mmCIF file of C-alpha atoms in Angstrom:
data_model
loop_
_atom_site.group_PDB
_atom_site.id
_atom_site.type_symbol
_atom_site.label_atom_id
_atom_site.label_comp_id
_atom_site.label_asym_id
_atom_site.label_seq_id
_atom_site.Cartn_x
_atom_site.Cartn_y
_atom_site.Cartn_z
ATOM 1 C CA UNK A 1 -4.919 2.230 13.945
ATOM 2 C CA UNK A 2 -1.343 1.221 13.387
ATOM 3 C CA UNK A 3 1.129 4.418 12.145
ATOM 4 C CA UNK A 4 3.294 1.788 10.367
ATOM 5 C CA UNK A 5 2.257 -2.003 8.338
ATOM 6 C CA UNK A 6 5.900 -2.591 9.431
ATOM 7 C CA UNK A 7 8.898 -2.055 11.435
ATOM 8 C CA UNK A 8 11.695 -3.380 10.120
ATOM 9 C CA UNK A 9 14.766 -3.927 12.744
ATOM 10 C CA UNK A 10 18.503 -4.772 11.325
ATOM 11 C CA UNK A 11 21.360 -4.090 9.597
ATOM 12 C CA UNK A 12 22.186 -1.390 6.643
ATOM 13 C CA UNK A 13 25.289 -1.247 5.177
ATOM 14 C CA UNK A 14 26.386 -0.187 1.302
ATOM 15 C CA UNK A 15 26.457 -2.909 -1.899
ATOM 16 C CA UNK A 16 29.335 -2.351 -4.298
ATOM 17 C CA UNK A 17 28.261 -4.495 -7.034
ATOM 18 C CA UNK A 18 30.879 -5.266 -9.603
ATOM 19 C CA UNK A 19 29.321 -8.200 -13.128
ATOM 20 C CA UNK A 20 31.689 -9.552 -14.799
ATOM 21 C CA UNK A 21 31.268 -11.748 -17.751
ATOM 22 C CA UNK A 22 32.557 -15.280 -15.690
ATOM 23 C CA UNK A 23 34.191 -15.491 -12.510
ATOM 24 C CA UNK A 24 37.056 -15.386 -12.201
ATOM 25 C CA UNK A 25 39.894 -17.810 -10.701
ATOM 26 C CA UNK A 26 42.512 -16.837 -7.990
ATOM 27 C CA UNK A 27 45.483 -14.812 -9.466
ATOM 28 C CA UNK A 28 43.281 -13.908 -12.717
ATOM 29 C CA UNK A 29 42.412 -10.507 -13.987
ATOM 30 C CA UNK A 30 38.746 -10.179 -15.615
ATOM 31 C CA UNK A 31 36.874 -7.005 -17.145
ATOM 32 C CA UNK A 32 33.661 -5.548 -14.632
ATOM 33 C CA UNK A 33 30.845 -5.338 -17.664
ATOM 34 C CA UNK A 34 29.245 -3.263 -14.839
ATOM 35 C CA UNK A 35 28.919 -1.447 -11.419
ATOM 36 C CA UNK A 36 26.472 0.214 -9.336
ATOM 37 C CA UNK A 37 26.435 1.141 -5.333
ATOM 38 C CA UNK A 38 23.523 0.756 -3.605
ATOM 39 C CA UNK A 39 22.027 0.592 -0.315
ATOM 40 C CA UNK A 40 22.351 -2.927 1.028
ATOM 41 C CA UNK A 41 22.093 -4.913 4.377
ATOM 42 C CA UNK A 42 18.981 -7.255 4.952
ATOM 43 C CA UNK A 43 16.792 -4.510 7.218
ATOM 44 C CA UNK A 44 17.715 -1.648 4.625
ATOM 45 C CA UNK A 45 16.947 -3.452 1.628
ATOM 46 C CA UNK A 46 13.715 -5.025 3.403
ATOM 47 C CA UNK A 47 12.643 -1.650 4.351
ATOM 48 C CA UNK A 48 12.882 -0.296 0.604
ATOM 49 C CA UNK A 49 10.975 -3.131 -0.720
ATOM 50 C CA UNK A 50 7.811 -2.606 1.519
ATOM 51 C CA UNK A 51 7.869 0.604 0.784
ATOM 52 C CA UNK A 52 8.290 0.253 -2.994
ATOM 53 C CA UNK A 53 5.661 -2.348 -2.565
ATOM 54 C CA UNK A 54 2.984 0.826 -0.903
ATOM 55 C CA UNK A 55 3.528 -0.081 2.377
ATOM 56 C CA UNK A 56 3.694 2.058 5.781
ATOM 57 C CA UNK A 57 7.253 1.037 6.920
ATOM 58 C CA UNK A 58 9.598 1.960 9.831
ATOM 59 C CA UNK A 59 13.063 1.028 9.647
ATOM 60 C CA UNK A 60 15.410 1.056 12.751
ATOM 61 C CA UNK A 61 18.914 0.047 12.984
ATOM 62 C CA UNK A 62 22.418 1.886 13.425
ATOM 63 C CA UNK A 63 24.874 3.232 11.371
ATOM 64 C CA UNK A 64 28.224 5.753 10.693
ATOM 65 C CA UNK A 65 28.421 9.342 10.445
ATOM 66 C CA UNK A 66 30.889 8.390 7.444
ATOM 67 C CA UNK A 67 30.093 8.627 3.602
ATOM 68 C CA UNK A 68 28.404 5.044 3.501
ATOM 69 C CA UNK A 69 26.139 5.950 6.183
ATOM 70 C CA UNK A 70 24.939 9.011 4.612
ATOM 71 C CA UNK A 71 24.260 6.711 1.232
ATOM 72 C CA UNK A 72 22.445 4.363 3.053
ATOM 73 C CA UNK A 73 20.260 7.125 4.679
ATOM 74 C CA UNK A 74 19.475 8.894 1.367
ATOM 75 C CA UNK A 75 18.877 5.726 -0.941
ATOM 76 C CA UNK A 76 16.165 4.602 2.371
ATOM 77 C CA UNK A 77 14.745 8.382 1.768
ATOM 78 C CA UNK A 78 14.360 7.578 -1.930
ATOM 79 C CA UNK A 79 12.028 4.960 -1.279
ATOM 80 C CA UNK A 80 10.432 6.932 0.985
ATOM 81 C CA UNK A 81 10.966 4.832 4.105
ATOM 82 C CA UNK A 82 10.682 6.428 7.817
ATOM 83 C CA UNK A 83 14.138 6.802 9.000
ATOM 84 C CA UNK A 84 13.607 9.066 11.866
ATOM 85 C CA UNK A 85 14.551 5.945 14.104
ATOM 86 C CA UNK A 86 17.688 5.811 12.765
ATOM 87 C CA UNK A 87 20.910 6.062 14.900
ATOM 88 C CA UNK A 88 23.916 7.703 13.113
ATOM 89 C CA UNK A 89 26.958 7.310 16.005
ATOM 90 C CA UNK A 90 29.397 9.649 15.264
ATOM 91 C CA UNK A 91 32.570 7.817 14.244
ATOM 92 C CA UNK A 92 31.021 4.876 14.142
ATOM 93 C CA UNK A 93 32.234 2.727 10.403
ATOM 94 C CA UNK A 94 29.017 1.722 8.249
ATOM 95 C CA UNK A 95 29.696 -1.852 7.230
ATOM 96 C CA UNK A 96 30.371 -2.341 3.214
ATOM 97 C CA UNK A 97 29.929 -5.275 0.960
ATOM 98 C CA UNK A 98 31.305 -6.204 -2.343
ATOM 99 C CA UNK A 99 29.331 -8.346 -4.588
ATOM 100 C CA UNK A 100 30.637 -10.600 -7.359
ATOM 101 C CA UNK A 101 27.838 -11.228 -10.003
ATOM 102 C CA UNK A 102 28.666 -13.426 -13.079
ATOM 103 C CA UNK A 103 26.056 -11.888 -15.938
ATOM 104 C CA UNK A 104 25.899 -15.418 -17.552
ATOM 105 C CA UNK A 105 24.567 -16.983 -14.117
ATOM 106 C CA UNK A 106 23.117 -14.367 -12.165
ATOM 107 C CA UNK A 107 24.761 -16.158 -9.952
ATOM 108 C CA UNK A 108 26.884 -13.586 -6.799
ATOM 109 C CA UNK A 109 29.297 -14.071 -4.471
ATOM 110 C CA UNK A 110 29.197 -11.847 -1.708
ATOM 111 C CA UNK A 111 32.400 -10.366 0.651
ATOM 112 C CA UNK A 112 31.032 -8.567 3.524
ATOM 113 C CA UNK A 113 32.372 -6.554 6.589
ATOM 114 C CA UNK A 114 31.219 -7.572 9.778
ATOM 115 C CA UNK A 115 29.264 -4.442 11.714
ATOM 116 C CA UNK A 116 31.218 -3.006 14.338
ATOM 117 C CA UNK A 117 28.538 -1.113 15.543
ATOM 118 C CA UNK A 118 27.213 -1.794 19.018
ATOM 119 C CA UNK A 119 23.824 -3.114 18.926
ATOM 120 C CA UNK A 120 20.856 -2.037 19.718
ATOM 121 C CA UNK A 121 19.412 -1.695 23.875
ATOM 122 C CA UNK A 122 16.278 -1.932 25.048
ATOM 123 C CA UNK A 123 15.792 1.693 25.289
ATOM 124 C CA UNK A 124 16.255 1.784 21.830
ATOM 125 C CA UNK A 125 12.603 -0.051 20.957
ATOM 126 C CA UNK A 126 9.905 1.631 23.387
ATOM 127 C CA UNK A 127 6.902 -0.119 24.197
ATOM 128 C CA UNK A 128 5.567 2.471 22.059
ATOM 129 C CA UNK A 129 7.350 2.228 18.986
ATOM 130 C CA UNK A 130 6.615 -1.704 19.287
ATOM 131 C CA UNK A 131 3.098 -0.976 19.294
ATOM 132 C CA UNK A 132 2.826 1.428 16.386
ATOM 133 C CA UNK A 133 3.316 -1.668 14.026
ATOM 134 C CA UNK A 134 0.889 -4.556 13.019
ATOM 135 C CA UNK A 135 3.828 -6.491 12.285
ATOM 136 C CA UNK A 136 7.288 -6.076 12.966
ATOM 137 C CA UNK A 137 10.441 -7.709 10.843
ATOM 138 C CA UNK A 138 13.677 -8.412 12.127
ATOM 139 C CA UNK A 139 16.488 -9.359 10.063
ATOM 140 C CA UNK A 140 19.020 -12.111 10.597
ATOM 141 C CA UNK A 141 21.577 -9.833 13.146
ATOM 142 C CA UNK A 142 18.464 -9.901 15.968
ATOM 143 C CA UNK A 143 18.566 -13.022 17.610
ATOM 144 C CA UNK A 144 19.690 -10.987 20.303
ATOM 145 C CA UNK A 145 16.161 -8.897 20.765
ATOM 146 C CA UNK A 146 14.185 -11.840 21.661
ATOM 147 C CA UNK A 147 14.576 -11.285 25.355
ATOM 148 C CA UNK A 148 13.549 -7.468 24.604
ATOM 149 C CA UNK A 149 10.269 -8.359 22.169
ATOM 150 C CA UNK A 150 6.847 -8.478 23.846
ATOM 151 C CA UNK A 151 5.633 -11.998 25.756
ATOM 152 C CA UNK A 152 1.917 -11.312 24.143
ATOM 153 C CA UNK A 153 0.051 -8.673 22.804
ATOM 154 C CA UNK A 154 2.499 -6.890 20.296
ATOM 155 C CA UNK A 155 2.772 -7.061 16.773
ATOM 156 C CA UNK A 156 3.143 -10.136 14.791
ATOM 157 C CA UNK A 157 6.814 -11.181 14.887
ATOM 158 C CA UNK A 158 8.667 -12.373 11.345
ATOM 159 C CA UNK A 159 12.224 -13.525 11.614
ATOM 160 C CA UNK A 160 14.594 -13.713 8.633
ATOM 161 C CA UNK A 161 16.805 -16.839 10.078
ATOM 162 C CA UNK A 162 19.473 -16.688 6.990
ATOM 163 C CA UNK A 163 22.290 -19.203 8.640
ATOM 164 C CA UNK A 164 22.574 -20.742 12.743
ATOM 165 C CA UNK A 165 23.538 -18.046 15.117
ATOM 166 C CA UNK A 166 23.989 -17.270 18.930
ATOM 167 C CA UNK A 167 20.497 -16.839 20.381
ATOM 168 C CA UNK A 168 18.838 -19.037 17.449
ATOM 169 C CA UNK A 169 16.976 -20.782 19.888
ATOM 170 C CA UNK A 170 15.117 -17.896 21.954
ATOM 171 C CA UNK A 171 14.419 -16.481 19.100
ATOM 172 C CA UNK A 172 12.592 -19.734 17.741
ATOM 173 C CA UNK A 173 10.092 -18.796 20.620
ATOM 174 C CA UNK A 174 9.519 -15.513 19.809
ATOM 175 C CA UNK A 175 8.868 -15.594 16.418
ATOM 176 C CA UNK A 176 5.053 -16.065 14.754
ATOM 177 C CA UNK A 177 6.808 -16.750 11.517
ATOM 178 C CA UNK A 178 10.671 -18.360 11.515
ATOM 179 C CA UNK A 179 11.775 -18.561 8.001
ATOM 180 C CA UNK A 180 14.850 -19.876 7.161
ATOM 181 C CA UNK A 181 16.576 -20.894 4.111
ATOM 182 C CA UNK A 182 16.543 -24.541 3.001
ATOM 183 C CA UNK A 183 20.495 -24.766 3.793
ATOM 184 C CA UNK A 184 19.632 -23.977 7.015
ATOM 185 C CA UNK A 185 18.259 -27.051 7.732
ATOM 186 C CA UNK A 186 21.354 -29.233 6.734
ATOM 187 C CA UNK A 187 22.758 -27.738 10.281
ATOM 188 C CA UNK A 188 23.020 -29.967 12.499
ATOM 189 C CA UNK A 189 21.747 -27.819 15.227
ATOM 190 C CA UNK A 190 18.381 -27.589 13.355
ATOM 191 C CA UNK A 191 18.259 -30.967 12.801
ATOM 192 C CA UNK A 192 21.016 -32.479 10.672
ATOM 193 C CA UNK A 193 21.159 -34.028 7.652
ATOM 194 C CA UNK A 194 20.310 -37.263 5.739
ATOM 195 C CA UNK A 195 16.750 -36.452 6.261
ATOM 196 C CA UNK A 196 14.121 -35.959 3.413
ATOM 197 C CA UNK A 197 12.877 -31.943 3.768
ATOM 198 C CA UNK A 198 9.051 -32.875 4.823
ATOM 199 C CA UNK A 199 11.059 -34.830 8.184
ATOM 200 C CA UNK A 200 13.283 -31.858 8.307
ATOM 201 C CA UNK A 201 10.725 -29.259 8.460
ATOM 202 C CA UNK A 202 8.526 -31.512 10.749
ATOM 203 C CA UNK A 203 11.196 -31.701 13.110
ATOM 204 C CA UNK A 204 12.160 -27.713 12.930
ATOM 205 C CA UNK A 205 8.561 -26.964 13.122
ATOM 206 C CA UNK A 206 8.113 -29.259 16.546
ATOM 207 C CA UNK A 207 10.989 -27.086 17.962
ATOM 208 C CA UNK A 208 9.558 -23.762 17.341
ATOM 209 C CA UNK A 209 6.358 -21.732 18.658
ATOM 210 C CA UNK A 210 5.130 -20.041 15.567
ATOM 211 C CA UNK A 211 4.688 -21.024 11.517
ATOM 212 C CA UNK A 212 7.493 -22.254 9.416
ATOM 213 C CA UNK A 213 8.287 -21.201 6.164
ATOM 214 C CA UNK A 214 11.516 -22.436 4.366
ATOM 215 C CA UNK A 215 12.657 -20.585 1.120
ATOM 216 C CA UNK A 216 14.587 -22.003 -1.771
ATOM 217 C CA UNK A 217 15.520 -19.906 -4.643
ATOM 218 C CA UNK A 218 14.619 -21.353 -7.848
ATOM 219 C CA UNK A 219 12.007 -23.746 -5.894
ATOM 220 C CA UNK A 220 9.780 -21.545 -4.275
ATOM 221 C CA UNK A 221 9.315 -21.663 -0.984
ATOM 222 C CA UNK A 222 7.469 -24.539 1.257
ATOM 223 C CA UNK A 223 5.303 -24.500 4.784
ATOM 224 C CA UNK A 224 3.631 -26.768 6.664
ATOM 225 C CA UNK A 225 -0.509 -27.248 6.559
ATOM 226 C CA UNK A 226 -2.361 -29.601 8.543
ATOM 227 C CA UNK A 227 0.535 -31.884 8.349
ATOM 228 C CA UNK A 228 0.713 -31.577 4.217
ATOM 229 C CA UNK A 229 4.254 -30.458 2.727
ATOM 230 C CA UNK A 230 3.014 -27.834 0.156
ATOM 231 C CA UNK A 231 5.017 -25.793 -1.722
ATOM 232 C CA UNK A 232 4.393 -22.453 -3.806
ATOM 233 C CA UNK A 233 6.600 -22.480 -7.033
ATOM 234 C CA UNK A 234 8.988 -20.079 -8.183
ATOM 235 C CA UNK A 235 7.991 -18.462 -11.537
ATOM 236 C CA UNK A 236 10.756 -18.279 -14.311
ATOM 237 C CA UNK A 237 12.467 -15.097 -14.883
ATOM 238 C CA UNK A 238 15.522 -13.602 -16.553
ATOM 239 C CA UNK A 239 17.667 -13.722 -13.565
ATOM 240 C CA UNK A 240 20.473 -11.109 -13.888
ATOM 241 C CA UNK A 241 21.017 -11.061 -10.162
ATOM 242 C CA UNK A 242 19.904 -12.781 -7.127
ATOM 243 C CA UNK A 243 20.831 -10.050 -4.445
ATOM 244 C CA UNK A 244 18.389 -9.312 -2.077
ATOM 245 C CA UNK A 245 16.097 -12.175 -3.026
ATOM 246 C CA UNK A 246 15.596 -13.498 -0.052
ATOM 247 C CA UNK A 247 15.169 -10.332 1.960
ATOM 248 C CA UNK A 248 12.806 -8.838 -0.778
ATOM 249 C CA UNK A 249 11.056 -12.630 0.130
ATOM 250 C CA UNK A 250 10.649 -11.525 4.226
ATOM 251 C CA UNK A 251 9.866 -8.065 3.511
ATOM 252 C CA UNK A 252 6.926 -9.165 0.908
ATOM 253 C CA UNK A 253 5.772 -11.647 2.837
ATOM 254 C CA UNK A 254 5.632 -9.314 6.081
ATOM 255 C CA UNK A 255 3.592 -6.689 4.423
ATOM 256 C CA UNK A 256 1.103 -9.244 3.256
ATOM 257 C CA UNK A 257 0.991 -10.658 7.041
ATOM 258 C CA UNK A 258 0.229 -6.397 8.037
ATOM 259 C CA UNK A 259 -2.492 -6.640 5.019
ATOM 260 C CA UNK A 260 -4.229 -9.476 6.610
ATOM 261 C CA UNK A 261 -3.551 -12.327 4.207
ATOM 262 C CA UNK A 262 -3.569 -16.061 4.978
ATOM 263 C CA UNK A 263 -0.276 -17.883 5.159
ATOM 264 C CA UNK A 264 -0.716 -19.402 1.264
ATOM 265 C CA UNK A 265 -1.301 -16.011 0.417
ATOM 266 C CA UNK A 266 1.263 -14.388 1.631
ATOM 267 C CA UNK A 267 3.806 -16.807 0.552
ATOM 268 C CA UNK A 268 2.594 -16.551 -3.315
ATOM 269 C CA UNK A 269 3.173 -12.947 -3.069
ATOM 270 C CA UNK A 270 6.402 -13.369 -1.672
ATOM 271 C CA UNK A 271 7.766 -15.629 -3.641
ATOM 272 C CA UNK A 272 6.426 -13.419 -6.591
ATOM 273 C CA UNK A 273 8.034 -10.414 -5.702
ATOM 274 C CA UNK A 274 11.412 -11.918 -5.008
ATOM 275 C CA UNK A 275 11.313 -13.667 -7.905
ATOM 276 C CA UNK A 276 10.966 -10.428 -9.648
ATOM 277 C CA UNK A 277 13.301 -8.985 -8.104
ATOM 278 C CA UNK A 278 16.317 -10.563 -9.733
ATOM 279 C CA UNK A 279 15.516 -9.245 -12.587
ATOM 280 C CA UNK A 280 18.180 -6.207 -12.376
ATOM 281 C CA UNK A 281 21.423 -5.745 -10.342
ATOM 282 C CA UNK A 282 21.234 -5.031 -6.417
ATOM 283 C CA UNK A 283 18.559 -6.084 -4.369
ATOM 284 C CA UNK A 284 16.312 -2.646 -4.947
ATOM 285 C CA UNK A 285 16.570 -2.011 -8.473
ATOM 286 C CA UNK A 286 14.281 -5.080 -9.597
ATOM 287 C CA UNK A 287 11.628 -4.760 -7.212
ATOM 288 C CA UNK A 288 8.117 -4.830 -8.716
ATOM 289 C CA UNK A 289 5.006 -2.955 -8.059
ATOM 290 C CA UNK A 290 2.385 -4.756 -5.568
ATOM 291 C CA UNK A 291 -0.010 -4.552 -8.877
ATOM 292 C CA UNK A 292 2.604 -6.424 -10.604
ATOM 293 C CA UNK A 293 3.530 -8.680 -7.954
ATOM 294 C CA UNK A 294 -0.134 -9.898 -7.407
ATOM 295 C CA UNK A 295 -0.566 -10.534 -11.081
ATOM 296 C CA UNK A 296 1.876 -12.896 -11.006
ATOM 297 C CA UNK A 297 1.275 -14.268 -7.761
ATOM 298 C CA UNK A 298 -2.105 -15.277 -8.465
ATOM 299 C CA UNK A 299 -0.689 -17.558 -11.396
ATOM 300 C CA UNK A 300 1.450 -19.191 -9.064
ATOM 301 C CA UNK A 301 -0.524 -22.404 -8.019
ATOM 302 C CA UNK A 302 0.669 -24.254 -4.613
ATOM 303 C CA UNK A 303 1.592 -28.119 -4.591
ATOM 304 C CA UNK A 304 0.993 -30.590 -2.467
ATOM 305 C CA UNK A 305 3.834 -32.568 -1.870
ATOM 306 C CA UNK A 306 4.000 -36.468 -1.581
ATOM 307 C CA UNK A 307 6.936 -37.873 0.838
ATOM 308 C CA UNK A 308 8.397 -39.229 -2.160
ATOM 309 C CA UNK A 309 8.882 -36.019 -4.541
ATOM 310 C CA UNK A 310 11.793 -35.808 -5.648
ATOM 311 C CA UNK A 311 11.921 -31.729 -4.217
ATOM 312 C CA UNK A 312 11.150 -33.953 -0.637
ATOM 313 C CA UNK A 313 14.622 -36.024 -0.654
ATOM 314 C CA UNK A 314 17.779 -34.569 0.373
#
């Protein structure tokens, strides 16, 4: 038996969240309405939601010995996530972000400092700690790993693609599940534009070894089955905040992958859960319960998409 559903492998860094009522121009001065710090970066906030969510979840990535590090450590503990594979490098700077939300919207803009922190070595991610998964996450920073994963016979590989980066394409090979945003397939180096999505996704899908799955905010998400365009619809919340949607998305849909459930599956629930979790400010706050989450999956029914939908065109 596995010790974790998940091991999640990426980036934690701290979310200073500021809402203000609209946002602003340059050389303006508006009133914050609100703002919270929480435990951020697309592994960390992954992490919490499986956990949240009742999963068995590992998360392993690097951070300071400084005051952000030690927030991101304790708001992981709160959810009750395994840190024990944690790395805190003495003087090492956790990375912060500072996220603009405008309360009329929900929509956020996002200004985020790089990670100086050296990444992870192969040392780092034993054969053993591999193994001790049934499915292991990694978050958009990893594309370096791929040469480090398993060729066969290790856990089922998900792969938050975000935006194009170095090492995009090994890691297209690596992955069982590659799922990108639907900007990310306006990049030329995924296959350019001027397409409709269905050729888009049918040419992405060609170029990688595993399942594609393309999220899309208020849409839903889409895959690929037995050459059909289908996608699973978005239900309709009261958005106050959209950060951490999509990696609330991976980590929902990774811990339905660990539970055994088909792709459709898997993609209602996490579509539900991210979904649900805009519903409060930060990516963590908003996260359901699975017993929620499956209610409202299960009224989420997928569509079959002709060529000429209007959701199919660019």
């Amino acid at each position: 038996m596995s010790t974790f559903d998940v091991l999640v492998i990426g980036r934690s860094c701290v979310d200073h969240i500021a809402v203000v009522d609209v946002f602003p121009r340059e050389n303006t001065k508006v009133a914050l309405t609100q703002r919270l710090v929480e435990g951020g970066g697309q592994g960390g906030t992954a992490a919490a939601c499986i956990a949240r969510l009742g999963g068995r979840v590992c998360y392993v990535g690097r951070i300071g010995d400084d005051d952000a590090g030690r927030i991101c450590l304790n708001r992981l503990a709160a959810f009750s996530v395994d840190t024990r594979r944690v790395q805190v490098l003495p003087g090492g700077r956790t990375p912060e972000a500072y996220i603009v939300v405008t309360a009329s919207t929900g929509a956020r803009t996002i200004f985020y400092e790089p990670s100086t922190l050296p990444r992870l070595a192969a040392e780092d991610l034993p054969t053993s700690l591999i193994a001790s998964a049934r499915v292991l996450l990694l978050d958009p920073e990893t594309t370096y790993l791929a040469g480090l994963l398993p060729k066969q016979g290790g856990p089922r590989v998900v792969y938050d693609a975000e935006r194009w980066r170095d090492g995009m394409t090994a890691m297209m090979q690596v992955a069982d599940y590659f799922i990108p945003s639907r900007d990310f397939l306006d990049d030329e180096r995924a296959g350019g534009t001027g397409q409709t999505l269905a050729a888009k996704m049918n040419r992405l899908q060609a170029r990688i070894r595993g399942r594609l799955i393309v999220t899309d905010g208020r849409q839903g998400a889409y895959f690929i089955d037995d050459g059909q365009l289908i996608q699973v619809p978005a239900p309709r919340v009261a958005v106050r905040d959209t950060t951490g949607a999509g990696d609330n998305f991976h980590a929902a849909f990774a811990l339905a992958l660990s539970r055994g459930e088909r792709l459709p599956e898997a993609v209602r629930l996490a579509v539900a859960v991210a979904s649900l979790s805009c519903r409060d400010y930060g990516g963590r706050k908003g996260v359901p319960s699975l017993e929620k989450a499956r209610a409202l999956a299960a009224t989420l029914i997928p569509r079959h998409l002709p060529a000429d939908d209007p959701l199919c065109t660019s």
